[in-house]
Amino acid sequence: MNQWSHRVVILMVLVLIGCSGEKVVSPETLMETDRAFARMAAEEGRVTAFLAFMDEEAVIYPHQGEPVRGMISFKTLNEGSERGDFVFLSEPTFAMIAKSGELGYTLGEYKLVGNEPGNGEILQRGFYCTIWKKQADGFWKFVFDGGNENPLD
């Protein structure tokens, strides 16, 4: 092959690579979704945030008790306990998204802070892992959430 043919082949390969359709999705998108969840939980309550960001079939592994399967079970379990005596605060620290752009996970830290006036005491803190699935409308909802408590100092 002459030099011109090599250039054509290289150009064709580059065009094919550019058109391969491989998605590059920034983990920052998922971090921002997790932060939006955290803001809603702090401002409107944990239950409201979980219901807004939860897939219908999500599984939640609570710190104590049996896993909660599905949104209806979560609603039933938390009926009437929107605020309680604590505020749920969380902050993602890491995110990863699959090359397909359809699934991802976040890792982070959470704390439960006393809700009574003048009581900013940390009641519990720990770490969490949330697995997210991109919905047909482009919004991320979680399909799994679990965590572990870190003993207070």
Short mmCIF file of C-alpha atoms in Angstrom, two decimals:
data_model
loop_
_atom_site.label_atom_id
_atom_site.label_comp_id
_atom_site.label_asym_id
_atom_site.label_seq_id
_atom_site.Cartn_x
_atom_site.Cartn_y
_atom_site.Cartn_z
CA MET A 1 0.00 0.00 0.00
CA ASN A 2 1.15 3.47 -0.72
CA GLN A 3 1.24 6.31 1.81
CA TRP A 4 -2.13 7.67 0.62
CA SER A 5 -3.82 4.28 1.15
CA HIS A 6 -2.44 4.11 4.68
CA ARG A 7 -3.92 7.51 5.44
CA VAL A 8 -7.34 6.45 4.09
CA VAL A 9 -7.30 3.27 6.20
CA ILE A 10 -6.26 5.22 9.30
CA LEU A 11 -8.98 7.80 8.64
CA MET A 12 -11.60 5.06 8.20
CA VAL A 13 -10.53 3.39 11.46
CA LEU A 14 -10.74 6.71 13.31
CA VAL A 15 -14.21 7.38 11.87
CA LEU A 16 -15.39 3.91 12.90
CA ILE A 17 -14.01 4.38 16.41
CA GLY A 18 -15.74 7.76 16.65
CA CYS A 19 -19.04 6.22 15.53
CA SER A 20 -18.81 3.16 17.75
CA GLY A 21 -21.51 4.57 20.03
CA GLU A 22 -19.54 3.90 23.20
CA LYS A 23 -21.03 6.15 25.82
CA VAL A 24 -18.86 8.11 28.16
CA VAL A 25 -20.93 9.10 31.15
CA SER A 26 -19.31 11.20 33.83
CA PRO A 27 -19.63 9.87 37.39
CA GLU A 28 -20.31 13.50 38.37
CA THR A 29 -23.87 13.08 37.03
CA LEU A 30 -24.46 10.34 39.55
CA MET A 31 -22.76 12.28 42.34
CA GLU A 32 -25.12 15.18 41.64
CA THR A 33 -28.13 12.83 41.76
CA ASP A 34 -26.99 11.54 45.14
CA ARG A 35 -26.45 15.12 46.35
CA ALA A 36 -29.97 16.05 45.19
CA PHE A 37 -31.29 13.09 47.19
CA ALA A 38 -29.32 14.31 50.23
CA ARG A 39 -30.71 17.85 49.91
CA MET A 40 -34.27 16.56 49.69
CA ALA A 41 -33.74 14.27 52.68
CA ALA A 42 -32.40 17.15 54.79
CA GLU A 43 -35.11 19.61 53.72
CA GLU A 44 -38.21 17.45 53.24
CA GLY A 45 -37.42 14.30 55.20
CA ARG A 46 -35.84 10.93 54.63
CA VAL A 47 -39.04 9.12 53.59
CA THR A 48 -39.95 11.76 50.97
CA ALA A 49 -36.44 11.58 49.48
CA PHE A 50 -36.36 7.80 49.42
CA LEU A 51 -39.73 7.63 47.67
CA ALA A 52 -38.71 10.27 45.09
CA PHE A 53 -35.42 8.55 44.19
CA MET A 54 -36.45 4.90 44.63
CA ASP A 55 -37.12 2.45 41.80
CA GLU A 56 -40.44 0.59 42.23
CA GLU A 57 -38.60 -2.68 42.89
CA ALA A 58 -35.70 -1.30 44.95
CA VAL A 59 -34.26 -3.28 47.84
CA ILE A 60 -33.11 -1.53 51.00
CA TYR A 61 -30.95 -3.23 53.59
CA PRO A 62 -31.65 -1.33 56.82
CA HIS A 63 -29.15 -1.24 59.66
CA GLN A 64 -31.39 -3.56 61.66
CA GLY A 65 -34.11 -5.93 60.59
CA GLU A 66 -35.08 -7.62 57.36
CA PRO A 67 -34.44 -6.21 53.88
CA VAL A 68 -37.25 -4.03 52.55
CA ARG A 69 -38.28 -5.05 49.03
CA GLY A 70 -40.15 -2.57 46.86
CA MET A 71 -41.62 0.88 47.21
CA ILE A 72 -44.96 -0.31 48.63
CA SER A 73 -43.21 -2.16 51.48
CA PHE A 74 -41.07 0.90 52.20
CA LYS A 75 -44.16 3.16 52.32
CA THR A 76 -45.97 0.76 54.65
CA LEU A 77 -42.98 0.38 56.96
CA ASN A 78 -42.46 4.15 57.21
CA GLU A 79 -46.07 5.32 57.33
CA GLY A 80 -46.38 8.28 59.69
CA SER A 81 -42.64 8.53 60.42
CA GLU A 82 -41.58 11.29 58.04
CA ARG A 83 -39.38 13.33 60.34
CA GLY A 84 -39.11 11.47 63.63
CA ASP A 85 -36.59 12.74 66.16
CA PHE A 86 -33.72 13.01 63.68
CA VAL A 87 -32.63 14.57 60.41
CA PHE A 88 -30.97 12.28 57.86
CA LEU A 89 -27.84 13.86 56.34
CA SER A 90 -25.67 12.19 53.71
CA GLU A 91 -22.81 13.06 51.39
CA PRO A 92 -21.54 10.94 48.50
CA THR A 93 -17.78 10.50 48.36
CA PHE A 94 -17.35 8.34 45.23
CA ALA A 95 -19.30 7.32 42.14
CA MET A 96 -18.75 4.90 39.29
CA ILE A 97 -20.90 4.38 36.18
CA ALA A 98 -20.82 1.32 33.91
CA LYS A 99 -19.65 1.89 30.33
CA SER A 100 -23.22 1.22 29.16
CA GLY A 101 -24.32 4.30 31.13
CA GLU A 102 -27.28 2.38 32.57
CA LEU A 103 -26.04 1.39 36.04
CA GLY A 104 -23.80 3.00 38.61
CA TYR A 105 -23.09 3.18 42.28
CA THR A 106 -22.25 5.76 44.88
CA LEU A 107 -20.45 5.43 48.18
CA GLY A 108 -20.80 7.94 50.95
CA GLU A 109 -21.25 8.82 54.57
CA TYR A 110 -24.45 9.51 56.48
CA LYS A 111 -25.46 10.74 59.90
CA LEU A 112 -28.65 11.01 61.87
CA VAL A 113 -28.73 14.29 63.78
CA GLY A 114 -31.15 15.10 66.60
CA ASN A 115 -34.18 17.06 65.38
CA GLU A 116 -35.32 18.59 68.67
CA PRO A 117 -34.72 22.38 69.05
CA GLY A 118 -31.17 22.98 70.26
CA ASN A 119 -30.23 19.32 69.77
CA GLY A 120 -27.63 18.95 67.04
CA GLU A 121 -26.30 15.75 68.60
CA ILE A 122 -25.17 13.06 66.17
CA LEU A 123 -27.28 10.01 67.02
CA GLN A 124 -25.79 7.67 64.45
CA ARG A 125 -23.32 7.77 61.62
CA GLY A 126 -22.02 5.35 59.06
CA PHE A 127 -21.28 4.56 55.45
CA TYR A 128 -23.56 3.60 52.58
CA CYS A 129 -23.52 2.07 49.13
CA THR A 130 -26.31 2.84 46.67
CA ILE A 131 -26.75 1.19 43.27
CA TRP A 132 -28.50 3.39 40.72
CA LYS A 133 -30.27 2.56 37.46
CA LYS A 134 -30.90 5.11 34.73
CA GLN A 135 -34.61 5.28 33.92
CA ALA A 136 -36.14 5.65 30.44
CA ASP A 137 -36.63 9.38 31.10
CA GLY A 138 -32.90 9.78 31.90
CA PHE A 139 -33.46 10.21 35.66
CA TRP A 140 -31.42 8.01 38.02
CA LYS A 141 -33.30 5.98 40.65
CA PHE A 142 -31.75 3.62 43.12
CA VAL A 143 -32.36 -0.13 42.95
CA PHE A 144 -30.37 -1.01 46.07
CA ASP A 145 -29.39 0.89 49.18
CA GLY A 146 -27.53 -0.40 52.18
CA GLY A 147 -25.07 0.75 54.77
CA ASN A 148 -23.38 0.07 58.03
CA GLU A 149 -23.24 1.99 61.25
CA ASN A 150 -19.92 3.35 62.41
CA PRO A 151 -19.70 3.46 66.22
CA LEU A 152 -19.70 6.97 67.65
CA ASP A 153 -16.52 8.11 69.37
#
